[in-house]
GROMACS .gro file of C-alpha atoms in nm:
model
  339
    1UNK     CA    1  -4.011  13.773 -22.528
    2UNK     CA    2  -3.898  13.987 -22.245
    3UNK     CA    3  -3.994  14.069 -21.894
    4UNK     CA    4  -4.255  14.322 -21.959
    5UNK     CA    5  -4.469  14.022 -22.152
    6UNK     CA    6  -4.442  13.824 -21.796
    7UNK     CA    7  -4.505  14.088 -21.633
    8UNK     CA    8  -4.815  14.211 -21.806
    9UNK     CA    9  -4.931  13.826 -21.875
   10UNK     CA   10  -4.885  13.714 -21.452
   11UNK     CA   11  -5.067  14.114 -21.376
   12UNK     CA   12  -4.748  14.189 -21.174
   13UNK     CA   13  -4.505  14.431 -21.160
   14UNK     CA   14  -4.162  14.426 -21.285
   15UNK     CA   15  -4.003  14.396 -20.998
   16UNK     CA   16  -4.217  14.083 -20.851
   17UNK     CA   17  -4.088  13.893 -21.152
   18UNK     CA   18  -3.716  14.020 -21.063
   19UNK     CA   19  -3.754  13.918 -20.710
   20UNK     CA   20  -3.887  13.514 -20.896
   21UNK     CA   21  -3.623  13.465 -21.052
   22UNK     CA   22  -3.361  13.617 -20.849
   23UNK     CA   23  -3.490  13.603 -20.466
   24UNK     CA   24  -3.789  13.369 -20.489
   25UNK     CA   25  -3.795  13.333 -20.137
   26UNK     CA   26  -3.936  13.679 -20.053
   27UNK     CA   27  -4.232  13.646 -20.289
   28UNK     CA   28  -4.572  13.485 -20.158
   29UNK     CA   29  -4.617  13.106 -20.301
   30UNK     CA   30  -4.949  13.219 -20.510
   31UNK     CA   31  -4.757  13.509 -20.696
   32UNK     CA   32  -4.411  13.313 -20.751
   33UNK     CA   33  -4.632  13.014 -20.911
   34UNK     CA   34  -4.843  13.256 -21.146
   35UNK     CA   35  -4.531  13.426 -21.252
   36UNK     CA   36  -4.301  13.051 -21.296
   37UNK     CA   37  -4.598  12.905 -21.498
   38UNK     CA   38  -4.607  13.241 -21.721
   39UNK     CA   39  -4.231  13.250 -21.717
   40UNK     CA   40  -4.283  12.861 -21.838
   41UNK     CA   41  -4.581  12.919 -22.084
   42UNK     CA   42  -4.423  13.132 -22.284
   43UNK     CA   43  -4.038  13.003 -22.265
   44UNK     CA   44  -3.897  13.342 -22.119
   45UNK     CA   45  -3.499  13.358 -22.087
   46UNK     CA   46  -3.323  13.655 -21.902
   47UNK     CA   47  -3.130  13.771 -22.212
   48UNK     CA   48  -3.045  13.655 -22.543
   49UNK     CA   49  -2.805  13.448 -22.410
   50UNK     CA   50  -2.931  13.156 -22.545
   51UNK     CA   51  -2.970  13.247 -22.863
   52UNK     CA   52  -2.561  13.294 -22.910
   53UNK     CA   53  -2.480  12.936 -22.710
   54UNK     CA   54  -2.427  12.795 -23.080
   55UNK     CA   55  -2.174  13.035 -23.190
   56UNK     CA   56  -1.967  12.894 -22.847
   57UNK     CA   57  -1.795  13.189 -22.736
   58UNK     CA   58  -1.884  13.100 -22.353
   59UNK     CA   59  -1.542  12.963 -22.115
   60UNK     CA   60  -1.818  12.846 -21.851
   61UNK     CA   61  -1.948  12.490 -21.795
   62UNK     CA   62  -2.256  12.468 -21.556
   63UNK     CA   63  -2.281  12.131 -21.383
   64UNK     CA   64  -2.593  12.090 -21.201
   65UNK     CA   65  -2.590  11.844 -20.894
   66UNK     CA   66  -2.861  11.698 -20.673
   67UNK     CA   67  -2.690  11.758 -20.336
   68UNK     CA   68  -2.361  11.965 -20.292
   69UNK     CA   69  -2.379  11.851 -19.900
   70UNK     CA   70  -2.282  11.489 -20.087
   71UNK     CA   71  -1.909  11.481 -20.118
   72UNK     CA   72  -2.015  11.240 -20.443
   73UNK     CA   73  -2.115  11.515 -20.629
   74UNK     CA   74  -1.850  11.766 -20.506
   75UNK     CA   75  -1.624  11.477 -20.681
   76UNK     CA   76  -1.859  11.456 -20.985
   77UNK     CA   77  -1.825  11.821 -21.005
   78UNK     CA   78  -1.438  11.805 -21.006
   79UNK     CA   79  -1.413  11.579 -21.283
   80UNK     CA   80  -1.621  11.751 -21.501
   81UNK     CA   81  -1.370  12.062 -21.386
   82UNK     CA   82  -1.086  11.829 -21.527
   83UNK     CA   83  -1.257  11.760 -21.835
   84UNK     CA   84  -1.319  12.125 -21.884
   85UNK     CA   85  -0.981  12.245 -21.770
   86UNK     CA   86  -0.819  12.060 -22.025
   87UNK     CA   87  -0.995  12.267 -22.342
   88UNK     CA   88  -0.914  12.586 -22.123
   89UNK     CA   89  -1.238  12.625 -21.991
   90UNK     CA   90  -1.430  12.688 -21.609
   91UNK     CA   91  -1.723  12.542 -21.440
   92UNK     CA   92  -1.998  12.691 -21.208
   93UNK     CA   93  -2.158  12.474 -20.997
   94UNK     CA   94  -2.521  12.478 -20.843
   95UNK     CA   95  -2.793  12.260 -20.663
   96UNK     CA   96  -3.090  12.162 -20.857
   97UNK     CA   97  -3.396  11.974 -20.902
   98UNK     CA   98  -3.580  12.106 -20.591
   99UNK     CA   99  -3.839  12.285 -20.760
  100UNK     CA  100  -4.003  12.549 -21.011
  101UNK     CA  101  -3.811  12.833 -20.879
  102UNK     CA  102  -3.445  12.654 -20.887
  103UNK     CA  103  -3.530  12.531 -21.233
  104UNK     CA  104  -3.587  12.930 -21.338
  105UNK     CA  105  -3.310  13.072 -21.109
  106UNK     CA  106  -3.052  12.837 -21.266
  107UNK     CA  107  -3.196  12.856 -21.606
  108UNK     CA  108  -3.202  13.235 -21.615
  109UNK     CA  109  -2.792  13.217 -21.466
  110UNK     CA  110  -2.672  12.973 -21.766
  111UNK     CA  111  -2.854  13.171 -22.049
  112UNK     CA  112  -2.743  13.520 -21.891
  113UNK     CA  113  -2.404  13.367 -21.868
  114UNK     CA  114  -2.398  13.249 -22.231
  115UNK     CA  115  -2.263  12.925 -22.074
  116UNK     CA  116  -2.126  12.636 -22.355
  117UNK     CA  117  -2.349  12.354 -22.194
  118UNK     CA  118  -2.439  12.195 -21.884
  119UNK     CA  119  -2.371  11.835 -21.690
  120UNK     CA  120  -2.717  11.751 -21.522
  121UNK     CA  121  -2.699  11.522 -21.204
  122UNK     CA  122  -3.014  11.604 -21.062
  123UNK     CA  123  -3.177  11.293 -20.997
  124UNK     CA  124  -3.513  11.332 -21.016
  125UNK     CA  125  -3.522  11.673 -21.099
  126UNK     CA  126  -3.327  11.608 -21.414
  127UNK     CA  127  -3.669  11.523 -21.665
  128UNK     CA  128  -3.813  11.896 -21.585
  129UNK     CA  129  -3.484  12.063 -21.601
  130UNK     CA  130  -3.419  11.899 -21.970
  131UNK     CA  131  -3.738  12.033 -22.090
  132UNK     CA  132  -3.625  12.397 -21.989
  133UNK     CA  133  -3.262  12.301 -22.129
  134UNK     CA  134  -3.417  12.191 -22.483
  135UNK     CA  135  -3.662  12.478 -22.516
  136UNK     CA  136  -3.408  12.728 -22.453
  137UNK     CA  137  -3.180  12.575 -22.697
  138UNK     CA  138  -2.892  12.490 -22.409
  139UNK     CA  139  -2.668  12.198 -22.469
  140UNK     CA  140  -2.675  11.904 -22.178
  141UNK     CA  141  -2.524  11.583 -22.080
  142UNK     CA  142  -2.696  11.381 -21.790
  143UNK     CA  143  -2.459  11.232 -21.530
  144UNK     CA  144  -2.527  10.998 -21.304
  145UNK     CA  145  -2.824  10.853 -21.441
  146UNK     CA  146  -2.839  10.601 -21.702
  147UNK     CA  147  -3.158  10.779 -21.949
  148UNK     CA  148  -3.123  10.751 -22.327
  149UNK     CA  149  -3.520  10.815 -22.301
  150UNK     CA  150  -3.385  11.154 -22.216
  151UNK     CA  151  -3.264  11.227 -22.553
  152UNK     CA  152  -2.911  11.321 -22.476
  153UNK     CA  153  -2.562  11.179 -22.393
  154UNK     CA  154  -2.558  11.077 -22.052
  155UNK     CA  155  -2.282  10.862 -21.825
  156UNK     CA  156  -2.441  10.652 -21.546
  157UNK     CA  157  -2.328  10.390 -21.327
  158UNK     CA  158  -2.453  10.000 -21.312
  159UNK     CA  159  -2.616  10.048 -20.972
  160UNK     CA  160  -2.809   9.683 -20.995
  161UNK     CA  161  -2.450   9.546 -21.067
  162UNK     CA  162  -2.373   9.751 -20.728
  163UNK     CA  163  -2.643   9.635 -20.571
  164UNK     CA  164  -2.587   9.269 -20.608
  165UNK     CA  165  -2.214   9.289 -20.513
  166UNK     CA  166  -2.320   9.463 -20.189
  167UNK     CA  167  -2.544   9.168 -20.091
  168UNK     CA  168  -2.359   8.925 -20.236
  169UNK     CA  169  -2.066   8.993 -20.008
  170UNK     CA  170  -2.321   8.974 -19.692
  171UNK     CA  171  -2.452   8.671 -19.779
  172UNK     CA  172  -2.101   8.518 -19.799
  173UNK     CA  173  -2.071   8.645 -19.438
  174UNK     CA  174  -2.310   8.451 -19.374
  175UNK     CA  175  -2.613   8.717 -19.265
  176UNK     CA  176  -2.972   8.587 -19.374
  177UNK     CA  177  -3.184   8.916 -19.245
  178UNK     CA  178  -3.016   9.218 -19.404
  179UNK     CA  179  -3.182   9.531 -19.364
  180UNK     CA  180  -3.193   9.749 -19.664
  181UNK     CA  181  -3.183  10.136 -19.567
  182UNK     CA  182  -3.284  10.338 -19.830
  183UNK     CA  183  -3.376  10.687 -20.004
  184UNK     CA  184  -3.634  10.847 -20.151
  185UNK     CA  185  -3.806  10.581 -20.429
  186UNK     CA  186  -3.835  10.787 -20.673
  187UNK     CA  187  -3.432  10.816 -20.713
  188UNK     CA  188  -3.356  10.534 -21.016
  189UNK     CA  189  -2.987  10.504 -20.821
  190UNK     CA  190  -3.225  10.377 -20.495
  191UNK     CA  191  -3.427  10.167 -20.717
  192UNK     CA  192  -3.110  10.021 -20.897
  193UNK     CA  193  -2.939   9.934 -20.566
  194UNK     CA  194  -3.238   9.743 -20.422
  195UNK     CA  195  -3.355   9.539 -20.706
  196UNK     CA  196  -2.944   9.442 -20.745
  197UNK     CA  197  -2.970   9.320 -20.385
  198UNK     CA  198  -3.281   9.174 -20.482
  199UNK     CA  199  -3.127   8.954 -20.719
  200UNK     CA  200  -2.811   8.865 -20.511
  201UNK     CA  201  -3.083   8.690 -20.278
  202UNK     CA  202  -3.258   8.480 -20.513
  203UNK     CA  203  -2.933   8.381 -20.708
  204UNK     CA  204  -2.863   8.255 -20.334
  205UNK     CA  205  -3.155   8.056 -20.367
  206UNK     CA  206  -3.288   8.217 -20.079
  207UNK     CA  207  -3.668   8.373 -19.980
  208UNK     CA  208  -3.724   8.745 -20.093
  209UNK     CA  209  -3.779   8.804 -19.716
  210UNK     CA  210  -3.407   8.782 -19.638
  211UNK     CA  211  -3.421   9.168 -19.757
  212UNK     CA  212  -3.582   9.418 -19.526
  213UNK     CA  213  -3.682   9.772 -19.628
  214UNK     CA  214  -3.616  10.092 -19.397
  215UNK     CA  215  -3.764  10.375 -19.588
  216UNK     CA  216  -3.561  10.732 -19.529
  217UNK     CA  217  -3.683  11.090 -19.685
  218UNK     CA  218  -3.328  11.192 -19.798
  219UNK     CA  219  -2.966  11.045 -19.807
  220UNK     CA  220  -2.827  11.215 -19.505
  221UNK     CA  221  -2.673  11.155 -19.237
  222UNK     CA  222  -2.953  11.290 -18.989
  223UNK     CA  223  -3.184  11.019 -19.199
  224UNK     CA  224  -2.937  10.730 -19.169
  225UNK     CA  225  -2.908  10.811 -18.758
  226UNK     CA  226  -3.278  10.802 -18.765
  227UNK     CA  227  -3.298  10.474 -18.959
  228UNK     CA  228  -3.047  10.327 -18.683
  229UNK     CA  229  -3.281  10.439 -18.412
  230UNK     CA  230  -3.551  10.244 -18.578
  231UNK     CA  231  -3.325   9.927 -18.605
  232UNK     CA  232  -3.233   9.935 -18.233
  233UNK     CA  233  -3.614   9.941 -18.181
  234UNK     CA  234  -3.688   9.633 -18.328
  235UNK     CA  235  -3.804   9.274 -18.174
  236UNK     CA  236  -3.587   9.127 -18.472
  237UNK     CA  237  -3.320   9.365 -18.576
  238UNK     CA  238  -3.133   9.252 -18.883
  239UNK     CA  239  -2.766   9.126 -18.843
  240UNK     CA  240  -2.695   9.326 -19.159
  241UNK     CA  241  -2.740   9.642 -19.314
  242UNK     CA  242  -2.716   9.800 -19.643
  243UNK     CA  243  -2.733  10.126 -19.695
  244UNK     CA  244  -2.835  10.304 -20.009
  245UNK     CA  245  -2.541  10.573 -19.970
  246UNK     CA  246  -2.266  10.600 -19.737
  247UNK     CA  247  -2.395  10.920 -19.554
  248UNK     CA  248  -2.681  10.693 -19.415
  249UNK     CA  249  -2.515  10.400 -19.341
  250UNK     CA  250  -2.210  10.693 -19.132
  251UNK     CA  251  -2.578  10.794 -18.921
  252UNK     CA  252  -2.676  10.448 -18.910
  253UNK     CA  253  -2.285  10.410 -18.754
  254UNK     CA  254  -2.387  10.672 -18.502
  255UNK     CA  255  -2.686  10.541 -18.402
  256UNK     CA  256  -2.513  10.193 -18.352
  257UNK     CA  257  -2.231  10.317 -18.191
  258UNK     CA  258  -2.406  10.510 -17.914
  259UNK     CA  259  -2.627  10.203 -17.781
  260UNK     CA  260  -2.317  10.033 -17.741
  261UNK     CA  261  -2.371   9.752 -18.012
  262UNK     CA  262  -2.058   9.658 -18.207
  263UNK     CA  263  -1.987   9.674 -18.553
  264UNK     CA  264  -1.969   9.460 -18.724
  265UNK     CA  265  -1.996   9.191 -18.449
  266UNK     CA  266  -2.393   9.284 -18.354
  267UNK     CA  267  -2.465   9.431 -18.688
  268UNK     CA  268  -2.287   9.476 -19.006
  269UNK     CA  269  -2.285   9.823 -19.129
  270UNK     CA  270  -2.233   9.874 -19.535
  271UNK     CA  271  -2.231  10.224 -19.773
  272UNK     CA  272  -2.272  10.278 -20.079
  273UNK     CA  273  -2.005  10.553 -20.349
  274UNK     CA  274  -1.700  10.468 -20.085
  275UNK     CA  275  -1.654  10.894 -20.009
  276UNK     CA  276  -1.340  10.991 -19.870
  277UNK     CA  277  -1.525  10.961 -19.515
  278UNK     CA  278  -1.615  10.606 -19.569
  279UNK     CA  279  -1.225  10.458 -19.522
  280UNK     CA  280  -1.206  10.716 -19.154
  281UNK     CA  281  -1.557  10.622 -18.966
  282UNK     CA  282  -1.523  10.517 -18.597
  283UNK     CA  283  -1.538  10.158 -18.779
  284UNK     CA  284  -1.401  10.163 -19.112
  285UNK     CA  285  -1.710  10.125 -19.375
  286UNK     CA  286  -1.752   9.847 -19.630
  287UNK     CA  287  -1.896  10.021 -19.938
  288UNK     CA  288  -1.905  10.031 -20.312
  289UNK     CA  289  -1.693  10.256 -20.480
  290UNK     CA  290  -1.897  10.436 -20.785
  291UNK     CA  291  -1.585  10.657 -21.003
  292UNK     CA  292  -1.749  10.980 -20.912
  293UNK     CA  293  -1.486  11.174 -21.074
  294UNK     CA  294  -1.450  10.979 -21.381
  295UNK     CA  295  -1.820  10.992 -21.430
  296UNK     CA  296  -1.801  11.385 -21.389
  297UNK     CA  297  -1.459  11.399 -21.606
  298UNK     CA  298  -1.668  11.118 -21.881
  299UNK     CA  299  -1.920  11.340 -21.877
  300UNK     CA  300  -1.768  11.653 -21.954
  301UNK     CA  301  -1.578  11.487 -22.214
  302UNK     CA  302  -1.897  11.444 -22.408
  303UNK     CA  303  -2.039  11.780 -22.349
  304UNK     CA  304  -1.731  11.957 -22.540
  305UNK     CA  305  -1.772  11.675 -22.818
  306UNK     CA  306  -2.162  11.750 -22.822
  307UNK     CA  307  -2.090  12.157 -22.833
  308UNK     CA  308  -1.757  12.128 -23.053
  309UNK     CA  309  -1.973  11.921 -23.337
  310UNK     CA  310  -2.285  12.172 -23.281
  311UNK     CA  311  -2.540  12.086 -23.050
  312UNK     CA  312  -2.770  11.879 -23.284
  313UNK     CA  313  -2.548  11.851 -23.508
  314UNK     CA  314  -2.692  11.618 -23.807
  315UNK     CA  315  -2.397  11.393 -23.791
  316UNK     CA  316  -2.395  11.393 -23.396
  317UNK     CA  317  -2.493  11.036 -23.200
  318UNK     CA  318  -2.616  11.068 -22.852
  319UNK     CA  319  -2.353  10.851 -22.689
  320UNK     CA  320  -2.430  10.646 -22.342
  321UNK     CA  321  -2.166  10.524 -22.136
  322UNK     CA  322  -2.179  10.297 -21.791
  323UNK     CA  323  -1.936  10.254 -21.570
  324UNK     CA  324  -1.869   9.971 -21.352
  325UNK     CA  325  -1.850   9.989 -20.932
  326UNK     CA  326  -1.621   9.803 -20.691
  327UNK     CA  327  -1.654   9.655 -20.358
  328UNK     CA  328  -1.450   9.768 -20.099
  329UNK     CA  329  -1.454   9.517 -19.810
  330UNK     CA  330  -1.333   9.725 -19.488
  331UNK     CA  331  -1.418   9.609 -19.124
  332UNK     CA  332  -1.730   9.745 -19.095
  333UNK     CA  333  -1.865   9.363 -19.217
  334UNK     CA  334  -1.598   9.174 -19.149
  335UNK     CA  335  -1.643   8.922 -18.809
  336UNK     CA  336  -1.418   8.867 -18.552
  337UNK     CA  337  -1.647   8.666 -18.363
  338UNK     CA  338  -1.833   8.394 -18.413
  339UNK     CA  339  -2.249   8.397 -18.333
   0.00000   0.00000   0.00000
């Protein structure tokens, strides 16, 4: 199947289908569509790249993150660079699980690349992207997700176990309205974290209501500040919050920190994967360290099994492995006064 076939089946030219899968941007949204669900129909790849990945000749790793703005997954991305550098071999690194034409752009890289296999951390993104993986014949490892539905080895993280620890520790501080500021639902990490904190409450014996959700759209910063300006508007603010990543709860911080309220004396402030940031905020943050780099390194570890035994291999078993977080108590939800 080459080009010309999507070409003639989308009733484009050959360079529209060029400008898809390399500079999607400059295409009009009906065209790029026609040509990804072609490109998808009939399983297109940009060279036969794909069809050598068994015989691994490739040096490369691709590892596939949700957010490179995340210093997480920068630190994901260097342990899976350990893992790799130790069998003598290199990583490229992209952002994925945004869409059709990311899907096809990275796709089209790794199989014209003849990379050995690829670490997937896309969140969300990861189901579609496995599809495209599988059908082009490209060995995978999920990361940072715990999915043996997926059909592959994957490393995740007990995020409920996270959860609970994070809420646990407030309620020892004695807060009974904790504010839970959080990302998009449809991330299982977001989901994880709030039904742990769910269950530190009622082991507490305490209503469900003690928890109070502040929806975001993403796990930035910008979205965190936002989510503080919505706290500072409210009859009842919370004398707690917990934040569903650390780059929230550092905008929450903001937020806080420019109406003049102290932390953690008005509100407690606490994060969530303790980045190098978290330790250096105006008020040092409380958070819960998840091993971001010995996820990544775990991960790529089981890749270069996977690949060295053949990917699906007869005598290969998917393996998945979860790793445990800590709480790191810092001042951010520590009192010095009393109420």
């Amino acid at each position: 199947m080459g080009i010309k076939d999507v070409a003639r089946q989308a009733d484009v030219s050959l360079g529209t289908v060029s400008n898809v899968l390399n500079r999607p941007e400059i295409v009009a949204e009906p065209t790029r569509q026609r040509v990804l669900d072609v490109i998808d129909a009939l399983g297109y790849v940009r060279s036969e790249g794909a069809r050598q990945l068994r015989g691994f000749t490739s040096r490369l790793v691709a590892v596939l993150v949700l957010d490179l703005a995340n210093p997480f997954f920068t630190a994901l991305a260097a342990g899976v660079e350990q893992a790799a550098g130790e069998a003598d071999l290199g990583i490229m690194v992209g952002t994925a699980g945004r869409g059709p034409a990311d899907e096809a752009r990275h796709l089209s890289l790794i199989t014209s690349h003849q990379i050995r296999g690829a670490v997937l951390a896309a969140g969300e993104g990861a189901g579609r992207t496995v599809a495209a993986f599988r059908r082009n014949d490209v060995p995978f490892v999920i990361a940072d997700q715990n999915a043996p539905q997926l059909g592959a080895c994957s490393v995740g993280i007990d995020d409920v176990a996270g959860g609970r620890a994070a809420v646990h520790h407030l309620l020892q501080q004695g807060h009974r309205s904790i504010g839970y500021v959080s990302g998009p639902d449809r991330l299982q990490q977001v989901r994880d974290r709030r039904r742990g904190a769910a269950i530190a409450v009622g082991l507490a014996g305490l209503p469900a209501t003690v928890l109070r959700d502040l929806l975001c759209p993403a796990l930035t910063v910008s979205a965190g500040k936002d989510a503080g300006h919505r706290i500072l508007g409210l009859a009842q603010r919370p004398t707690a919050v917990f934040c569903a990543n650390d780059l929230l709860a550092l905008g929450v911080l903001q937020a806080l920190y420019e109406a003049g309220l102290r932390v953690p004396d008005d509100i407690a402030v606490m994060g969530y994967d303790d980045i190098e940031f978290a330790a250096s905020a105006v008020v040092p943050l409380t958070s819960v360290r998840r091993p971001a780099v010995a996820l990544g390194r775990e991960a790529g570890r089981l890749l270069l099994q996977d690949t060295a035994e053949g990917s699906g291999h007869s005598g290969h078993e998917h393996a998945h492995v979860v790793l445990q977080p800590e709480l790191v108590v810092r001042r951010s939800t520590m009192r010095t006064t009393t109420r």
